[in-house]
XYZ file of C-alpha atoms in Angstrom:
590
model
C 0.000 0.000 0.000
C 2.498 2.099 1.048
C 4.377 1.640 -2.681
C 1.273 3.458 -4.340
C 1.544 6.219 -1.899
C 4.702 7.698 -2.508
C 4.635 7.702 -6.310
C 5.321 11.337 -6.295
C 8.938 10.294 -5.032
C 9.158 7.581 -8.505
C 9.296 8.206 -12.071
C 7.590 6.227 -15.017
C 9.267 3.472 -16.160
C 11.059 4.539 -19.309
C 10.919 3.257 -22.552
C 13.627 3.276 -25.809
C 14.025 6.535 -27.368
C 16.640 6.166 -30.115
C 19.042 9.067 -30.299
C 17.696 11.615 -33.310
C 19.135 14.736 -34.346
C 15.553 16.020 -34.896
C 15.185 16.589 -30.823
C 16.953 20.075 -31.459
C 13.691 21.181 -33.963
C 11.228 20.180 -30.757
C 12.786 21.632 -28.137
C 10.810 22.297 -24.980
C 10.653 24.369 -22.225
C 11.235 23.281 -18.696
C 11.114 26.125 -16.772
C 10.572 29.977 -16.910
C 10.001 33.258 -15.165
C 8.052 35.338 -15.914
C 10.084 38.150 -14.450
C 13.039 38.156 -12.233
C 12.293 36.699 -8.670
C 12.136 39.035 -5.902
C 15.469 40.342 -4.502
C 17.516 39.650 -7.099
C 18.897 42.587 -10.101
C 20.337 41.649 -13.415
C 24.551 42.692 -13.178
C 26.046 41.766 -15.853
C 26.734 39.435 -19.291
C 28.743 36.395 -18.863
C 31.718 35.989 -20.644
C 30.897 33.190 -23.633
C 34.124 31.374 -22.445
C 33.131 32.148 -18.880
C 32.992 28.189 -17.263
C 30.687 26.204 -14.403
C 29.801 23.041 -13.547
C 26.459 21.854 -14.316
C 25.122 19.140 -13.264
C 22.536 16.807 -14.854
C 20.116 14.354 -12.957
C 18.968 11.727 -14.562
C 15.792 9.365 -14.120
C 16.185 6.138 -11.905
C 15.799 2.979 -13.372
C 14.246 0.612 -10.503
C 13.638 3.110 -8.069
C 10.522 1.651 -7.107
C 12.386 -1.456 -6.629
C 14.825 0.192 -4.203
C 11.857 1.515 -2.304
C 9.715 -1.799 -1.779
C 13.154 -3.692 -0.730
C 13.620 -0.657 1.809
C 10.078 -1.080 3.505
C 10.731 -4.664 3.715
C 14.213 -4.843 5.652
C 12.940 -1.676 7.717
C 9.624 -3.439 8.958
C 10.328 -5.621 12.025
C 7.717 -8.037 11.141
C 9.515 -8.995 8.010
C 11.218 -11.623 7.315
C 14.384 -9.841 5.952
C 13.977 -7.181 8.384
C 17.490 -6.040 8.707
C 19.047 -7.012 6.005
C 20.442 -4.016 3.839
C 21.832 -3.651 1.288
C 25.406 -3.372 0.045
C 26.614 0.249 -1.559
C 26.774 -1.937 -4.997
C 23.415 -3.207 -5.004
C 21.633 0.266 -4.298
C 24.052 1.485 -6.824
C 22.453 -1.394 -9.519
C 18.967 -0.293 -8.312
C 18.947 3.558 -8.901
C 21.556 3.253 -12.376
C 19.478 4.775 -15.424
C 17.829 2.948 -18.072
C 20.618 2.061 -20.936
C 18.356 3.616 -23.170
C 18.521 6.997 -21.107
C 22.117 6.817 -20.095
C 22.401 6.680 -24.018
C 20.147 9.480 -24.649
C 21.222 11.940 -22.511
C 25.405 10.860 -23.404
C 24.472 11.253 -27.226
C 22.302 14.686 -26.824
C 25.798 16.316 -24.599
C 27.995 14.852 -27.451
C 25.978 16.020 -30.309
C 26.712 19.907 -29.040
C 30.961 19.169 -29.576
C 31.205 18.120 -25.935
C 33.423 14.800 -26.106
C 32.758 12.273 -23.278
C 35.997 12.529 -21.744
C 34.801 15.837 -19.754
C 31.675 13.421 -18.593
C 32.061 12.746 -14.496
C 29.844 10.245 -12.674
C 30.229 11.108 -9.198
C 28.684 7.584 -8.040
C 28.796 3.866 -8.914
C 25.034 4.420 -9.727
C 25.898 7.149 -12.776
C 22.159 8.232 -12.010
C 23.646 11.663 -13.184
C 26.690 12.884 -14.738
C 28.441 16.296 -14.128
C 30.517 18.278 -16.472
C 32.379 21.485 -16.884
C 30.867 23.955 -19.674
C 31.364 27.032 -20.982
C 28.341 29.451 -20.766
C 27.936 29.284 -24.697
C 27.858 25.211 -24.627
C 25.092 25.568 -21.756
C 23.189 28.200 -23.734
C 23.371 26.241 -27.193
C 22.285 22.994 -25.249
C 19.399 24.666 -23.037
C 17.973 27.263 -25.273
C 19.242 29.621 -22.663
C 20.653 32.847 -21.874
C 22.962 32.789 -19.186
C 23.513 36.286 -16.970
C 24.731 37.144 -13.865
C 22.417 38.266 -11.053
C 22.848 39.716 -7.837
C 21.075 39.612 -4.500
C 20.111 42.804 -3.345
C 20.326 41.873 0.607
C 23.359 39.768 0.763
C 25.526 41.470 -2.316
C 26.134 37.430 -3.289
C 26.704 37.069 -7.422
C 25.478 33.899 -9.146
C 25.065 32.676 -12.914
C 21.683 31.781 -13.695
C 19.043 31.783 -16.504
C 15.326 32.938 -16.682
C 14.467 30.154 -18.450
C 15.586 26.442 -20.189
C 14.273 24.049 -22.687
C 15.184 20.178 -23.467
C 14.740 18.532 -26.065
C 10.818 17.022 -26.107
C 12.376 13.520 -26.374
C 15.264 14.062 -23.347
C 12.253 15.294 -21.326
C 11.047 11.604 -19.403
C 14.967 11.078 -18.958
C 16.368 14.050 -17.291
C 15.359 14.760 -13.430
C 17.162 18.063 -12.853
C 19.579 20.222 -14.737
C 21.525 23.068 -12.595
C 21.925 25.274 -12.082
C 19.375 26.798 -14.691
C 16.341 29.017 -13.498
C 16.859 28.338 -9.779
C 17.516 31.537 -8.285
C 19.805 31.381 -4.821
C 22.479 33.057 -2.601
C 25.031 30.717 -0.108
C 24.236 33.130 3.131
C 21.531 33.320 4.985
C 20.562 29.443 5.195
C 18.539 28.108 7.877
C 19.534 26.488 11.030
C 16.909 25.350 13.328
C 18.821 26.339 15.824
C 18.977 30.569 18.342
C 20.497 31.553 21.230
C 18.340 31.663 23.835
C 19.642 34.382 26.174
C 15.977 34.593 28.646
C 17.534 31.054 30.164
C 20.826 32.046 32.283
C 23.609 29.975 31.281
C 26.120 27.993 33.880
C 29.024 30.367 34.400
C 27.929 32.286 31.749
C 30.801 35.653 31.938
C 33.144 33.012 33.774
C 36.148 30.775 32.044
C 35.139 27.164 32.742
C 37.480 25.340 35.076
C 35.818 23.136 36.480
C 33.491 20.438 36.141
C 29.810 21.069 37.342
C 28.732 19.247 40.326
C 25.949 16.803 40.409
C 24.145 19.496 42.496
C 23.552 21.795 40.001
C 22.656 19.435 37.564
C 19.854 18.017 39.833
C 18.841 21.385 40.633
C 18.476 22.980 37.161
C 17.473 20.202 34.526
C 14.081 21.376 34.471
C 15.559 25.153 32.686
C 18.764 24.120 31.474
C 20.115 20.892 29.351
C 23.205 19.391 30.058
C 24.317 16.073 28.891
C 23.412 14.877 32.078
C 20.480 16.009 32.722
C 19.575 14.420 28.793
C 21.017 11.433 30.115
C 19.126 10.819 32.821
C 16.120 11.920 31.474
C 16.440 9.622 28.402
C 18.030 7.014 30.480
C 21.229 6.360 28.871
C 23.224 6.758 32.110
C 24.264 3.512 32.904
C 25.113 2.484 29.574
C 28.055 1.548 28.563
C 28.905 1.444 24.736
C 31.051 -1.476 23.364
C 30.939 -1.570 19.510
C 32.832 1.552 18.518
C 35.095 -0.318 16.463
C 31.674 -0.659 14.011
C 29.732 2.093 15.052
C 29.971 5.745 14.154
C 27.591 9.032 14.383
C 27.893 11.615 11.298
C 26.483 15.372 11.914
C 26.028 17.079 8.647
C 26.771 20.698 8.730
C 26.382 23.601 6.293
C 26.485 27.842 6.330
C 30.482 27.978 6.955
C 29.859 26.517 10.195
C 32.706 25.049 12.341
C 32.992 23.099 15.411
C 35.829 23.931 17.351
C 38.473 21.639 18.603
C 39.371 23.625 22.219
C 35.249 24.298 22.518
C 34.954 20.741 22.810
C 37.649 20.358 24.915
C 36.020 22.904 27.088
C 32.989 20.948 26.585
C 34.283 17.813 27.880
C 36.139 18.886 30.509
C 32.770 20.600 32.175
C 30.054 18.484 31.050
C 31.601 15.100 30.617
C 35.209 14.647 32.471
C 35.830 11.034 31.154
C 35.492 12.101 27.558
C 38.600 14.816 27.950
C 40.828 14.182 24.754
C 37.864 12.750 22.695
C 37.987 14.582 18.827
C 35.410 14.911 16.322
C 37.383 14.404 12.686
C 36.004 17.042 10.216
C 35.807 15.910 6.962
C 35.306 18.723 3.895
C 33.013 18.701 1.559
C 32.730 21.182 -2.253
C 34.342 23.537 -0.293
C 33.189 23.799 2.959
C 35.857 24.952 5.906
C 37.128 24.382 8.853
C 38.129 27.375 10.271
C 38.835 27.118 13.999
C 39.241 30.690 14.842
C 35.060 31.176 14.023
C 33.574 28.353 16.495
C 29.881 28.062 14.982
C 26.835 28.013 17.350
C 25.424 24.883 15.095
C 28.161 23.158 14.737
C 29.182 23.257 18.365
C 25.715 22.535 19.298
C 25.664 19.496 17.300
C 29.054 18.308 17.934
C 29.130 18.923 22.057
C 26.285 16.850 22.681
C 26.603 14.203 19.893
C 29.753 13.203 21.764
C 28.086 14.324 25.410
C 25.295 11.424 25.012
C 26.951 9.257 22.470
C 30.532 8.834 23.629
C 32.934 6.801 23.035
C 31.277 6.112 19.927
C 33.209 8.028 17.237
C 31.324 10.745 15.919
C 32.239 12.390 12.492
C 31.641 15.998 11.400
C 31.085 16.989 7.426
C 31.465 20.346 6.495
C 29.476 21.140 3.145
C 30.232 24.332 1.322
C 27.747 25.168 -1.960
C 24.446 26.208 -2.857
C 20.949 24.448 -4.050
C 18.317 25.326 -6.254
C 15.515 28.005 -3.959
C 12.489 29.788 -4.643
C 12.025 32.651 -2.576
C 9.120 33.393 -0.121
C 8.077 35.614 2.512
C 9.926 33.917 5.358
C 12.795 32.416 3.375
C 13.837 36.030 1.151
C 17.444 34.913 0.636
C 18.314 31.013 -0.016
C 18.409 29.271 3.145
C 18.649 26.392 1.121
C 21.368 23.500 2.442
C 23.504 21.859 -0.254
C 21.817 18.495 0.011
C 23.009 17.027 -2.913
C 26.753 17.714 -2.773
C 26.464 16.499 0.880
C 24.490 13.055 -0.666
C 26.458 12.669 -3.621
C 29.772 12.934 -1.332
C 28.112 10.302 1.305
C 26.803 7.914 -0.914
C 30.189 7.368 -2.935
C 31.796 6.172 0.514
C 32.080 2.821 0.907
C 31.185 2.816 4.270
C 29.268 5.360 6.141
C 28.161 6.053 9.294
C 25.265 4.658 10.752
C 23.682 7.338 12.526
C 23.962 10.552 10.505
C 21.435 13.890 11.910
C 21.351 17.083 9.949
C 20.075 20.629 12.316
C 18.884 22.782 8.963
C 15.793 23.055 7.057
C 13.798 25.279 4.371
C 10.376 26.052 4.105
C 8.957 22.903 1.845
C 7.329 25.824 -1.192
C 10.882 27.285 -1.433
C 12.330 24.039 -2.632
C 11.376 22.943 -6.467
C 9.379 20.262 -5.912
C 11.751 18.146 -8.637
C 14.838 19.115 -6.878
C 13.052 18.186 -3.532
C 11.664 14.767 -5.069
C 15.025 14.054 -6.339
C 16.690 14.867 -2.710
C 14.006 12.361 -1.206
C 14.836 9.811 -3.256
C 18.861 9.655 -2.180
C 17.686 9.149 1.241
C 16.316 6.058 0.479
C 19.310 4.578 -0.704
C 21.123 5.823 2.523
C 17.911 4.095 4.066
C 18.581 0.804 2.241
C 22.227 0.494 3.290
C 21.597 0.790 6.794
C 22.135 4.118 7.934
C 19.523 5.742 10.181
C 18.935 9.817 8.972
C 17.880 12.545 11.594
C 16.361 15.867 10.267
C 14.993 18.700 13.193
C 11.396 19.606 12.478
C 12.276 22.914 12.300
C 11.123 26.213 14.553
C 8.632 27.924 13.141
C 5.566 26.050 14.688
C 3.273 25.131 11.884
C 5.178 28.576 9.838
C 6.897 31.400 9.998
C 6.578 35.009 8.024
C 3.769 35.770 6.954
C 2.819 32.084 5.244
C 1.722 33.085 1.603
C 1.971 30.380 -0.776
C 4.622 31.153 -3.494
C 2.146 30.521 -6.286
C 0.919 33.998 -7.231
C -2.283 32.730 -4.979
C -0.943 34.924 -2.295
C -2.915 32.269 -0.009
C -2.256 31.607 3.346
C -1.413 28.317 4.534
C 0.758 26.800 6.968
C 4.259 25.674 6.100
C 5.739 22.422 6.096
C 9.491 21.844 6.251
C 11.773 20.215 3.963
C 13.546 17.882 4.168
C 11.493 16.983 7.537
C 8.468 16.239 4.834
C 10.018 13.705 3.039
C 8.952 10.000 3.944
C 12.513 8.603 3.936
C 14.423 10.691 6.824
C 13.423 10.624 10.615
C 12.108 14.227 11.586
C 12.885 15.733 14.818
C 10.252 17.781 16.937
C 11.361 19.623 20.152
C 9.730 19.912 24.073
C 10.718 21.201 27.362
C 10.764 20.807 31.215
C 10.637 17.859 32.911
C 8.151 16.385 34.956
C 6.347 16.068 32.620
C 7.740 17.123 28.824
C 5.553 19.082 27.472
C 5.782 19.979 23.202
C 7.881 23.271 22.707
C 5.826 26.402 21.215
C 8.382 26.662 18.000
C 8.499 22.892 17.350
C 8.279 22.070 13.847
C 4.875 20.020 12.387
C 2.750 19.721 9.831
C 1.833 17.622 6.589
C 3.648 17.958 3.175
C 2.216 19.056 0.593
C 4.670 17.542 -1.855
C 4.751 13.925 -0.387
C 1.508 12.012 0.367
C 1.112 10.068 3.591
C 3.016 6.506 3.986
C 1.509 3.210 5.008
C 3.246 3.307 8.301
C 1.864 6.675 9.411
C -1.795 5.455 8.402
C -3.170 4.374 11.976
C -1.634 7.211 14.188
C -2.072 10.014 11.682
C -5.739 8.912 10.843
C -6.669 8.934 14.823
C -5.279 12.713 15.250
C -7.032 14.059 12.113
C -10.260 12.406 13.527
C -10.255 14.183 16.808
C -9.470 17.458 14.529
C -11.960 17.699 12.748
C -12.761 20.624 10.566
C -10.387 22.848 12.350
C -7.586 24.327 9.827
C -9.546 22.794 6.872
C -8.261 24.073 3.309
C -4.648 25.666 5.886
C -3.125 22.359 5.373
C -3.054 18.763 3.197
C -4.414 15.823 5.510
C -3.293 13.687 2.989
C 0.337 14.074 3.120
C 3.052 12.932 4.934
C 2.757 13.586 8.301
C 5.911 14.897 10.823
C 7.454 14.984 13.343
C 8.190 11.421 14.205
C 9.497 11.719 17.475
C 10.985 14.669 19.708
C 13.320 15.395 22.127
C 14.058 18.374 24.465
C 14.387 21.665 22.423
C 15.881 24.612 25.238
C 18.318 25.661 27.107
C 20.903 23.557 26.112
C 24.363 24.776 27.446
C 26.881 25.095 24.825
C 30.247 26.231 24.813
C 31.163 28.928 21.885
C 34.439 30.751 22.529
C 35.606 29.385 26.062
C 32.396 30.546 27.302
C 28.618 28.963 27.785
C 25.678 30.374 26.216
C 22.485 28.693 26.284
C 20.755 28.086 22.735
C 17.562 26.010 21.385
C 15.767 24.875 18.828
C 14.764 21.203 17.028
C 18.684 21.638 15.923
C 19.201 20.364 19.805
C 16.557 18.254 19.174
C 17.547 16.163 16.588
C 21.024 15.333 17.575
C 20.319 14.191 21.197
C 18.176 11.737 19.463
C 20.658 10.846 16.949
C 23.083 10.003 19.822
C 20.332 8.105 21.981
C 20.158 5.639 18.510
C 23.670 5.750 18.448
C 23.913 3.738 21.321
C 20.640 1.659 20.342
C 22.785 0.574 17.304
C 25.634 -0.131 19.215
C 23.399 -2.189 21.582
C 22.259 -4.251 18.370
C 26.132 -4.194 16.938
C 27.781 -5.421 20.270
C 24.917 -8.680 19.787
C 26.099 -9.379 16.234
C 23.257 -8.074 14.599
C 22.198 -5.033 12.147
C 22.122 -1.648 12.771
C 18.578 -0.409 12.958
C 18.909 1.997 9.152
C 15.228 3.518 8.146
C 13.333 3.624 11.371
C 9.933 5.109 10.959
C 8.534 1.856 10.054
C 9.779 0.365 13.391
C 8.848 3.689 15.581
C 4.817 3.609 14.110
C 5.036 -0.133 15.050
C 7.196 -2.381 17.641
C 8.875 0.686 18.654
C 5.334 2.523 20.213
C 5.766 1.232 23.917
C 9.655 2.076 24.172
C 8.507 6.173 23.914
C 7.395 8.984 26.345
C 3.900 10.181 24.964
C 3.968 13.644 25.212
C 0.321 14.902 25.884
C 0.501 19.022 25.844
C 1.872 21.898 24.215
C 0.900 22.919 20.932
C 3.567 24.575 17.594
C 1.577 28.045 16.628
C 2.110 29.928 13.497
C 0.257 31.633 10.683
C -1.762 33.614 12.595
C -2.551 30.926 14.208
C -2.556 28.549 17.858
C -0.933 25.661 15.640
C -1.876 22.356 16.069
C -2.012 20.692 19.900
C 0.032 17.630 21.127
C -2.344 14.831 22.451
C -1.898 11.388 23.628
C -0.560 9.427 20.560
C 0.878 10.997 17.489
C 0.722 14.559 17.260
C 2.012 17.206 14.798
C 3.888 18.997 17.912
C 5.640 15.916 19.237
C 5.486 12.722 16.949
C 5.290 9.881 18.586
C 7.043 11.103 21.914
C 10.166 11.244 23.452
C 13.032 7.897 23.719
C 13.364 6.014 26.412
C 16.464 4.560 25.851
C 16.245 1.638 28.539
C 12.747 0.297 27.054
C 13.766 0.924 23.304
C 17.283 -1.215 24.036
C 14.224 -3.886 25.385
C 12.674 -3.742 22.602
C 15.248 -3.770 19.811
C 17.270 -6.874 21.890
C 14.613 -9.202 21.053
């Protein structure tokens, strides 16, 4: 069932189309604007000799085979639950058609651009990326190719107002960028803000030494500490033993950095027995590592991955680059996250790590929903070779900004959050205080309008649009897919930036404390000789269920709006509820 309801993510099957010179007499158009998208000015022509990389995605074979062998080994009443698959055989599932590999090869070659300057990033060659010169891009597109700048951030980029294929080329070709898909590097969106209403520990003070079990006791219910998240989660007393197999990746964008001595710092204060424990940072299409500007994010992510999950190795990737955006009235600049250089880079490893949680997010409108389809898709194969993938929910409640739809409709309508909408990561929602949790006002949730609702969401989903009702009606798609999945606490957590703590929250805290907490649930399965647990949702909606804190109150407003409420079950605040790592090991042991 589940197959038929994610067809948006998969692509018709396709059929021969002989090379013909004719294509370049019926060429189509792709994509247009009307007139230039808001923010940006035209600067200046190109140079014809002027060169950039463009990159051209192209249509996946047996996708739909990759997706039903995904479900299968991710549902723990199957009988090859756990079984995943090897890099080479996702890599044989997503290669593309011979007849469009041929295609698309024969169309660049016809336009004097000899295969030798053809580069297929992955075993799968689901798309190939070359080096042109503005005048072989405009000859093959139908395109005019200018430079634009942004009028708030000053950033320069080469793009065109609009592209044609050729009619034929059309079923075989995904995406081709960058094109008409206007976007800046700054200004991307972490899900993450200081928070300086909660007082930090020592917050104007060097930290010497370690805080006393006093404090911690004392303060969990304001402030987050890996102990306090370690006791509340219950992953105290355990101790991990498979870190020869196991390993926890944090994807990070925006120039971000996690600093060395910060963590040090970290360590020292928060968690004595890790002291000398490093986080490798591994570059990505240009992305730094600059350790005289510690990043907020990345120190966030990177402090309390290690804080929960150590001595599991963790691993940091920083991403430089830019995807395709469309601008709206809360995103103005591109807050977009390169995605696929980050996927393309992962998924040509031969291993990778297990556990991998990403703290940044985009309004779903402002990503094309082709490029966004296309993103969706490589998360399945990270799905299908065992690797479990943490997104925060974001924190704009149910949306931020004013919440007009993109379309020209100027409608208003809440705003789900990409890539926390697509079916094939694990999103991340956010609560606070103790005693009980209750769902966090800014927590991300909501239904995609892009992605329609899975099998495995069916029975939770169904029960908490039933006690809705008619309430939002027409503000938001009951049909699609439905997130958060779970939560975790979302304030106060204390995080050392410069030698000094400052308290910050936000889903981005969210999402890796949980990606830790699974950390250790994998090593838990790794240390009996079995899998690791890869695409969870399937297991959370099912088995999973008694292993996690319902969280019954709070509510994620926006729009105008009070948002949606949390309530017992699955809620668009909360997801399922909040890990309990002692009854989830239970569970997962069997």
């Amino acid at each position: 069932m589940w197959l038929s309801a994610v067809l948006i993510c998969v692509f018709p099957v396709i059929s021969a189309t002989p090379f013909n010179r004719q294509w370049e007499e019926d060429m189509s158009v792709r994509h247009s604007w009307l007139e230039l998208p808001r923010g940006w000015r035209r600067l200046s022509s190109p140079s014809p000799n002027h060169t950039f990389d463009l990159h051209v995605g192209l249509k996946q074979h047996r996708l739909d085979v990759l997706i039903s062998d995904l479900l299968q080994i991710s549902d723990p009443t199957h009988p090859r639950y756990g079984q995943h698959l090897t890099k080479e055989e996702t890599e044989d599932l997503v290669k593309p058609h011979p007849d469009t590999l041929d295609a698309v090869e024969d169309w660049i070659i016809s336009h004097g651009i000899n295969s030798s300057r053809f580069h297929y990033p992955t075993g799968g060659q689901d798309h190939i990326d070359l080096r042109v010169s503005v005048a072989e891009a405009e000859r093959m597109l139908n395109a005019k190719y200018e430079f634009y700048r942004h009028k708030s951030s000053g950033d320069t980029i080469l793009r065109t107002m609009s592209y044609s294929l050729p009619r034929a080329l059309q079923p075989h070709i995904d995406v081709v960028s960058p094109t008409t898909y206007f976007g800046t590097t700054r200004s991307m969106r972490s899900t993450s803000f200081l928070q300086p209403e909660v007082q930090p520990l020592d917050a104007l003070e060097p930290i010497v030494q370690p805080i006393s079990d006093t404090v911690r006791s004392s303060s969990c219910d304001l402030i987050n500490t890996p102990a306090c998240l370690r006791d509340l989660y219950n992953t105290t007393n355990y101790e991990p033993q498979a870190m020869d197999r196991n390993r926890l990746g944090i994807a990070g964008y925006l120039d971000q950095f996690s600093n060395d001595a910060d963590l040090q710092t970290f360590e020292s204060k928060f968690r004595p027995e890790a002291i000398g424990f490093t986080v490798p940072t591994v570059q990505i299409n240009g992305g730094r590592n600059n350790q005289t500007e510690p990043g907020i994010e990345a120190n966030l992510d990177v402090q309390y991955g290690v804080g929960i999950s150590y001595p599991t190795p963790n691993v940091y990737y920083s991403t430089g680059g830019s995807p395709p955006y469309i601008a709206d009235s809360q995103t103005p600049m591109n807050t977009n996250e390169p995605y696929l250089d980050w996927l393309t880079y992962i998924l040509a490893q031969p291993t990778i790590p297990q556990v991998i949680t990403t703290s940044y997010g985009d309004d779903e409108q402002t990503v094309p929903v082709d490029y966004a389809t296309r993103i969706c898709n490589l998360f399945v194969q990270l799905g299908a070779r065992g690797t479990t993938v943490f997104f925060s929910s974001g924190d704009f409640g149910v949306g931020g900004g004013d919440c007009f739809k993109n379309d020209g409709s100027n409608r208003v309508e809440f705003q789900p959050g990409f890539p926390a909408s697509c079916p094939f990561v694990t999103a991340v929602g956010g609560t606070t205080h103790v005693n009980p949790e209750i769902g966090v006002n800014f927590s991300g949730g909501g239904f995609s309008r892009y992605f329609t609702r899975p099998a495995y969401q069916s029975g939770p989903v169904s029960q908490y649009l039933v006690a809705l009702g008619d309430t939002y009606a027409g503000q938001f798609n009951p049909n699609g897919r439905a997130y958060p999945d779970i939560a975790a606490q979302g304030t106060g957590y204390q995080v050392v930036v410069g030698g000094h703590i400052v308290s910050v929250g936000g889903t981005s805290a969210s999402s890796p404390t949980v990606a830790a907490i699974f950390s250790l649930l994998n090593d838990v399965r790794l240390s009996q000789n079995k899998s690791t647990l890869g695409f969870i949702n399937p297991l959370l909606y099912s088995t999973a269920v008694p292993g996690l804190n319902d969280i019954v109150s709070g509510s994620n407003p926006g729009c105008q709006t009070d948002g949606f409420t949390a309530k017992e079950g699955w809620d668009p605040v909360t997801g399922l509820g909040t890990p309990n790592f002692s009854r989830l090991r239970s569970l997962i042991s069997g």
